[in-house]
Coordinates of C-alpha atoms and ligand atoms in Angstrom, one line a residue:
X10 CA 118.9 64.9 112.1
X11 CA 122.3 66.4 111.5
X12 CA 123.1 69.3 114.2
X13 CA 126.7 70.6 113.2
X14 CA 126.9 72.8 115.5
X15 CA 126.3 70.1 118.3
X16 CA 128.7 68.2 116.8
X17 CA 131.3 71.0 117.5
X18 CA 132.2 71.9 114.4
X19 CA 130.8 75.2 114.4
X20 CA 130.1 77.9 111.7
X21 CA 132.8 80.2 111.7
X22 CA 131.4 81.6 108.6
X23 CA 127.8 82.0 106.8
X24 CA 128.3 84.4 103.6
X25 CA 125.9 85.1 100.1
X26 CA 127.1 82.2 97.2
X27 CA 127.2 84.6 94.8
X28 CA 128.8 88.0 96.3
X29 CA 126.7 90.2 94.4
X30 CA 123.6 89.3 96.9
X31 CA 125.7 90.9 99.3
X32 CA 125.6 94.1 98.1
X33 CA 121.8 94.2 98.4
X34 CA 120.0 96.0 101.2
X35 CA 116.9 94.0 101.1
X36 CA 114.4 96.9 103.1
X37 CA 110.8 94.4 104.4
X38 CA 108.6 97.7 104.6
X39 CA 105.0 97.4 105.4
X40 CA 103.1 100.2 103.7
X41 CA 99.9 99.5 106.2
X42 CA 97.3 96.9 107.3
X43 CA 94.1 97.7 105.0
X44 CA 93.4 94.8 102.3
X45 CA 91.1 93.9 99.7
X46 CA 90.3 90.5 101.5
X47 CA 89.7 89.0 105.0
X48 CA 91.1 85.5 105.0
X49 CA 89.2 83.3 107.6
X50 CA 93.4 82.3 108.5
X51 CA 94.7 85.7 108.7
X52 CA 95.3 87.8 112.0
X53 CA 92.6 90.8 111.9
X54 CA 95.7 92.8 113.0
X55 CA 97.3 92.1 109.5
X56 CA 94.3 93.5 107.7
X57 CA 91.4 95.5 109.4
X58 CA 93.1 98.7 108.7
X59 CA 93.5 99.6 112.2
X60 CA 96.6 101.4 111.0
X61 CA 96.9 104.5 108.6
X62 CA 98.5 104.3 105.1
X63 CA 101.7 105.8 105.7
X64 CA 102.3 109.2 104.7
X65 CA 104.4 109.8 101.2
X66 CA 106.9 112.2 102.1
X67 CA 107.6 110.5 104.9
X68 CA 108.6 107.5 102.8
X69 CA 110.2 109.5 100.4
X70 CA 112.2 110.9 103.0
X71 CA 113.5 107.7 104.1
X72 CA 114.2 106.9 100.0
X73 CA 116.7 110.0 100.3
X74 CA 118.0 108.6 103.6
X75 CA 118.8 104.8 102.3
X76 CA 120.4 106.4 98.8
X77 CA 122.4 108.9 100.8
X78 CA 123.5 105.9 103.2
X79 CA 123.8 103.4 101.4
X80 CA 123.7 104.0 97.7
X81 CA 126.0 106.9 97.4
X82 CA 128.0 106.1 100.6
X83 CA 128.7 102.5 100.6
X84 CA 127.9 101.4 96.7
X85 CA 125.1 98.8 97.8
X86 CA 121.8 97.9 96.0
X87 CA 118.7 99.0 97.8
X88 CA 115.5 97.2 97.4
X89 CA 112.2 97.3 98.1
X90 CA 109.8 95.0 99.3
X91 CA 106.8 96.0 100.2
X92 CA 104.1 94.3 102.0
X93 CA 100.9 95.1 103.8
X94 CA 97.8 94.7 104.2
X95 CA 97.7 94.7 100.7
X96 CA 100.3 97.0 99.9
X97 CA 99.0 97.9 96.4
X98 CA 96.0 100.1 98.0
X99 CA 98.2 102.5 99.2
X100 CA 96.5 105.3 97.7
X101 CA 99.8 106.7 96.5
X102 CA 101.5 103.4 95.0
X103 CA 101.8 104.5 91.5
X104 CA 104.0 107.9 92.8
X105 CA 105.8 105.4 95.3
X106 CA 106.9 103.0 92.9
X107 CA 107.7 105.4 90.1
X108 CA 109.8 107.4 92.8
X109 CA 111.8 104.3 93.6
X110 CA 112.8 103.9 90.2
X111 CA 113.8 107.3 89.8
X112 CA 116.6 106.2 93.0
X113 CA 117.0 103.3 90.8
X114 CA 116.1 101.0 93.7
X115 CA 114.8 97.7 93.2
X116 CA 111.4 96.9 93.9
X117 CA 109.7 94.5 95.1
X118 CA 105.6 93.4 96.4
X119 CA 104.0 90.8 98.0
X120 CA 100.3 91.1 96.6
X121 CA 97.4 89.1 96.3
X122 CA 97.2 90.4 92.9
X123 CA 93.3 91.4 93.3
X124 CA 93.6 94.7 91.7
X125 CA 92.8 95.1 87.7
X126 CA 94.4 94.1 85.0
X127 CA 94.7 98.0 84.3
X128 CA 96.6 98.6 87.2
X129 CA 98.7 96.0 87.0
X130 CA 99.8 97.1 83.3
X131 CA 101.1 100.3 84.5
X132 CA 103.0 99.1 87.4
X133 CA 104.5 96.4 86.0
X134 CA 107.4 97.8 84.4
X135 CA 108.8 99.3 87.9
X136 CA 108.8 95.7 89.2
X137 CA 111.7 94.0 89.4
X138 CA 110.5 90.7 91.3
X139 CA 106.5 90.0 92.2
X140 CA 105.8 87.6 95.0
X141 CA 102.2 86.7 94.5
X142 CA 99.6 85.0 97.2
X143 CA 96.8 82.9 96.1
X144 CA 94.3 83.1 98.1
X145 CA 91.6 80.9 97.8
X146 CA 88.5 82.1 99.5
X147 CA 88.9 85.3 97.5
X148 CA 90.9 85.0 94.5
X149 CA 89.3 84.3 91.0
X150 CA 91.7 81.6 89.2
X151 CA 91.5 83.6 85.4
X152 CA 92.4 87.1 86.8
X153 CA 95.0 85.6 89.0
X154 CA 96.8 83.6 85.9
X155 CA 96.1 86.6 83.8
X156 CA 98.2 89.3 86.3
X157 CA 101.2 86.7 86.4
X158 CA 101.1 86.0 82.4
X159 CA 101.9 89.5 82.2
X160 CA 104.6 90.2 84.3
X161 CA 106.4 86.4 84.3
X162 CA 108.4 86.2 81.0
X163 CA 110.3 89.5 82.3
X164 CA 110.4 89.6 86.1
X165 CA 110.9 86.6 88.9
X166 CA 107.3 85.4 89.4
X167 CA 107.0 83.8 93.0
X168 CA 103.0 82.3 93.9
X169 CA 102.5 81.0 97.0
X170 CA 99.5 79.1 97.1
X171 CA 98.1 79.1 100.9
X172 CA 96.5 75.6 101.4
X173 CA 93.6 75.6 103.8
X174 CA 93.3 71.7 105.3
X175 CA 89.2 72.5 105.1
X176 CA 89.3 73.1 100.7
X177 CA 92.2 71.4 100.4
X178 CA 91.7 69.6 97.1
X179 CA 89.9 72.5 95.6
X180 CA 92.9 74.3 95.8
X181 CA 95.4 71.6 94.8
X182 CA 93.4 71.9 91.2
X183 CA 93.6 75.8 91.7
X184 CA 97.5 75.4 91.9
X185 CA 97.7 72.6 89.5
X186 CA 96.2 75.0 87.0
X187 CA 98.7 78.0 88.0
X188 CA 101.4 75.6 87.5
X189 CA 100.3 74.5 83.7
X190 CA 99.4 77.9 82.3
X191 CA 102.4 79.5 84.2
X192 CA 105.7 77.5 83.4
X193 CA 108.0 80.1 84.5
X194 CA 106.9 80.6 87.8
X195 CA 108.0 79.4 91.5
X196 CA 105.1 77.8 93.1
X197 CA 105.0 76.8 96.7
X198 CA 102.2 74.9 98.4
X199 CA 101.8 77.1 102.0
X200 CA 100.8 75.1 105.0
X201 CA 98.8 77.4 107.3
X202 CA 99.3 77.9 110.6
X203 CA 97.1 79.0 113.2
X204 CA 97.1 82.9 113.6
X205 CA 100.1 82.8 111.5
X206 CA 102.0 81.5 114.6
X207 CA 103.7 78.1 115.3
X208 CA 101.2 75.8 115.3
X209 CA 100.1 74.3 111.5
X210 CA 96.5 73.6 111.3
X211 CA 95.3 70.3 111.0
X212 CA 96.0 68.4 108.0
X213 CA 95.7 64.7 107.7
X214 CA 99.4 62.4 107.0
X215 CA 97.9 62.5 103.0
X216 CA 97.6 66.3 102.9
X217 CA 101.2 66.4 104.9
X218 CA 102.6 64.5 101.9
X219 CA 101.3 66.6 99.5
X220 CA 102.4 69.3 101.0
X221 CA 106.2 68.2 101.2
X222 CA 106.4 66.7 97.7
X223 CA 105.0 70.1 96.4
X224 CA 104.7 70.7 92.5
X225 CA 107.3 70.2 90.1
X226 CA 109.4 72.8 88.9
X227 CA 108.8 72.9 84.8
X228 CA 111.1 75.6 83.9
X229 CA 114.0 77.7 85.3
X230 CA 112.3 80.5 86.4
X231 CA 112.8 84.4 84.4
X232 CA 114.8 87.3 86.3
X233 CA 116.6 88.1 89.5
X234 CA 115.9 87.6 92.9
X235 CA 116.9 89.9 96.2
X236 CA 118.4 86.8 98.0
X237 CA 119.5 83.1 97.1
X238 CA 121.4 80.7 99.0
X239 CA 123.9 80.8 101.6
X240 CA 127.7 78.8 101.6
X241 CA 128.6 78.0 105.2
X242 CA 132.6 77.7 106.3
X243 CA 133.0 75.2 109.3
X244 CA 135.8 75.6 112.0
X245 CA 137.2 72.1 110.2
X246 CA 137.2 74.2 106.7
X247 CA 133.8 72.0 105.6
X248 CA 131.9 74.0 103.1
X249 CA 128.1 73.4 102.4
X250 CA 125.2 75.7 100.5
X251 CA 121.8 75.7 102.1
X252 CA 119.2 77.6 101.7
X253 CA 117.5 79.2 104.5
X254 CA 114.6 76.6 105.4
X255 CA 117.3 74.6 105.8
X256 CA 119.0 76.3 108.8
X257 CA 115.7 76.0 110.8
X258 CA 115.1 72.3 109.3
X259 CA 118.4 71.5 111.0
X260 CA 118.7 73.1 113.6
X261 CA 121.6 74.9 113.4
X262 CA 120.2 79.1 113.0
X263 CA 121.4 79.3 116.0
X264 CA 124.2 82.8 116.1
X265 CA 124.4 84.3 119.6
X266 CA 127.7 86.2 119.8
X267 CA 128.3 86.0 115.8
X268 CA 128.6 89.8 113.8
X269 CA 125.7 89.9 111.9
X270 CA 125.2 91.9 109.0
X271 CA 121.4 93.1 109.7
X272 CA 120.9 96.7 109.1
X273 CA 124.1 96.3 106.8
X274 CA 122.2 94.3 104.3
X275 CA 118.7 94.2 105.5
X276 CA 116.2 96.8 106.7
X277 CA 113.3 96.5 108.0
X278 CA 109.8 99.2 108.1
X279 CA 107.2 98.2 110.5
X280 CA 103.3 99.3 109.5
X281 CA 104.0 101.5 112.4
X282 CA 106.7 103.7 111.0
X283 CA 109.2 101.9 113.5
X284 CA 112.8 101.0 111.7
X285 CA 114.9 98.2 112.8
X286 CA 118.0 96.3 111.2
X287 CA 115.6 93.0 111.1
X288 CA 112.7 91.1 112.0
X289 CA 114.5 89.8 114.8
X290 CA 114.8 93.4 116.5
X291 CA 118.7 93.3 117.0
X292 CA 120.0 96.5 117.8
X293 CA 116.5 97.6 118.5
X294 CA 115.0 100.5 117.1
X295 CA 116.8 102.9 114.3
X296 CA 114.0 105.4 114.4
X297 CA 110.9 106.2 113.3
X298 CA 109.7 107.2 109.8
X299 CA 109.4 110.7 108.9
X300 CA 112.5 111.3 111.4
X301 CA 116.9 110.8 110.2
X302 CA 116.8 106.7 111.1
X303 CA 119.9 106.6 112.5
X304 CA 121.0 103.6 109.7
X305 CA 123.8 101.4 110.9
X306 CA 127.2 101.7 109.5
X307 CA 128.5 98.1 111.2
X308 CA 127.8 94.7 111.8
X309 CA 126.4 93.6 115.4
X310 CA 126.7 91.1 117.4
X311 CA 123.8 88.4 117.8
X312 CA 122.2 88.1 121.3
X313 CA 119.1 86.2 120.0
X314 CA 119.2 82.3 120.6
X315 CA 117.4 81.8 117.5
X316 CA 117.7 83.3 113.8
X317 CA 114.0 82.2 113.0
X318 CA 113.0 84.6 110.1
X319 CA 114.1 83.7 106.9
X320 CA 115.2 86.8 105.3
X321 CA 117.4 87.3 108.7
X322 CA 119.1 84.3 108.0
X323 CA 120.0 85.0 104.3
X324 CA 122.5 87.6 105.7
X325 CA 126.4 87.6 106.7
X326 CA 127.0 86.5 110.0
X327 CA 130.6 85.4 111.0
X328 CA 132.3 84.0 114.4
Ligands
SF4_418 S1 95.3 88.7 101.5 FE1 97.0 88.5 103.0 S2 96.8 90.3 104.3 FE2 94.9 90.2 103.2 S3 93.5 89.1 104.5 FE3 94.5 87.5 103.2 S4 96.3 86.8 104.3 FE4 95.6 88.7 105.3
SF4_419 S1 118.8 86.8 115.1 FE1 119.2 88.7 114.1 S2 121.2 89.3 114.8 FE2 121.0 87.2 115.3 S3 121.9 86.1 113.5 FE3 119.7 86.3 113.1 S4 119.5 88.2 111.9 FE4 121.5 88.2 112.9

């Protein structure tokens, strides 16, 4: 595989294609670990509820920090992604997402859309991009094609279907019918991996294909997105765009000593209340919530030997 990094014609820069992503402080905030379901794949740690909903003035307290910082201050974008658990049982959600639109963030949630139809009509319009997880030990097909319907001919509908090795074909239909009644949406076929760690479970070389190929794409999808690709400058003036599985793919995510622009353009809220610039914990901890995070103001350098996360990568980092 191409390395060109080994090949010594190093990166001197990785920037946003399209500048206006670069504006956008993309915050990965998990609201808590309760959920509605208990995936036989998914770490008990992720969603036994071991940790407490976190408390609303505490996040709206950091809202007034990130517009003072870097809304009013610096003239970025903030926006929201929250996660969980299943972030849409926070028993305050409907105030937190009405408050965010009141700063005029962007928000965004990864769900595994099992609440009503109901609920979902009245949050919908303070969604600007839904990333939604089929599940398919829990989730019924109808009321999972009914919450996307609603919200996918005005916002960026992402569905990643997870794809056990042990049900395998049952949910290939499952996402086969997702992708006919839902023409507008992104859908990705997830391999699992075992605790959610680096080992994928084990599929045979047929389910491997299937899993590569993927399903088509029938439509460009609706609505913005809080990231896209990234154009890479060589030390030879080469330029390519890649998108961040590519990085890993190729092995070349690899930015010790670069200036990185986490905690410039990306945040990130641990179920804890910890704040860092990333998931890769550069710079270590900012703070804690319900305290002033002490939000960064500059680029830092990398010391990590890998960039592994994806939304780390999708962020400036220059030699
Ligand atoms: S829906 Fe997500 S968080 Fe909940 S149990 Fe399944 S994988 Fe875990
Ligand atoms: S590991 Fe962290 S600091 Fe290093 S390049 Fe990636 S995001 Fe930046």
């Amino acid at each position: 595989m191409e390395d060109i990094q080994e090949e010594h014609d190093v990166f001197t820069l990785i920037d946003h294609s399209d500048p206006a992503y670069g504006k956008v402080v993309l915050v990965d905030w998990m609201l808590g670990n309760s959920c509605s379901y208990a995936c036989s794949y998914c770490p008990k740690s992720l969603h036994d509820g071991s940790i407490k909903w976190q408390n609303i003035d505490d996040i709206l307290s950091l809202y007034h920090q990130l517009q003072r910082h870097y809304v009013d201050e610096r003239g970025k974008v903030v926006w929201l992604q929250f996660t969980g658990g299943e972030p849409t049982m926070h028993p305050r959600i409907m105030d937190l997402l009405r408050r965010a639109s009141e700063h005029d963030f962007k928000v965004s949630l990864i769900s595994n859309a099992s609440r009503t139809l109901r609920f979902w009509e009245k949050i919908n319009g303070c969604l600007n991009n839904i990333i939604l997880t089929y599940h398919s030990e829990f989730a019924e097909l109808d009321h999972f094609i009914s919450v996307a319907k609603m919200m996918v001919d005005r916002i960026s509908v992402q569905i990643n279907v997870t794809m056990h090795p042990q049900s395998f074909n049952e949910t290939l239909d499952a996402a086969r019918a997702l992708r006919a009644a839902l023409p507008a949406a992104t859908i990705s076929l997830k391999p699992l991996r075992q605790e959610f760690g680096s080992d994928l479970y084990d599929y045979t070389d047929d389910q491997l294909r299937v899993l590569s190929k993927g399903l088509p794409t029938t439509r460009k999808p609706t609505g913005e997105t809080p990231r896209s690709v990234m154009r890479t400058t060589t030390q030879s003036g080469k330029n390519e765009t890649l998108r961040a599985n590519e990085f890993i793919l190729r092995g070349v995510n690899r930015w010790k000593g670069y200036k990185c622009n986490i905690g410039l353009e990306s945040l990130r809220v641990k179920g804890n209340g910890i704040v860092h610039r990333g998931v890769c914990g550069v710079g270590g901890v900012l703070g804690n919530l319900g305290e002033e995070i002490h939000l960064p103001s500059e680029a830092i350098r990398c010391t990590r030997d890998h960039c592994s996360c994806l939304a780390d990568i999708l962020t400036r980092k220059e030699l």
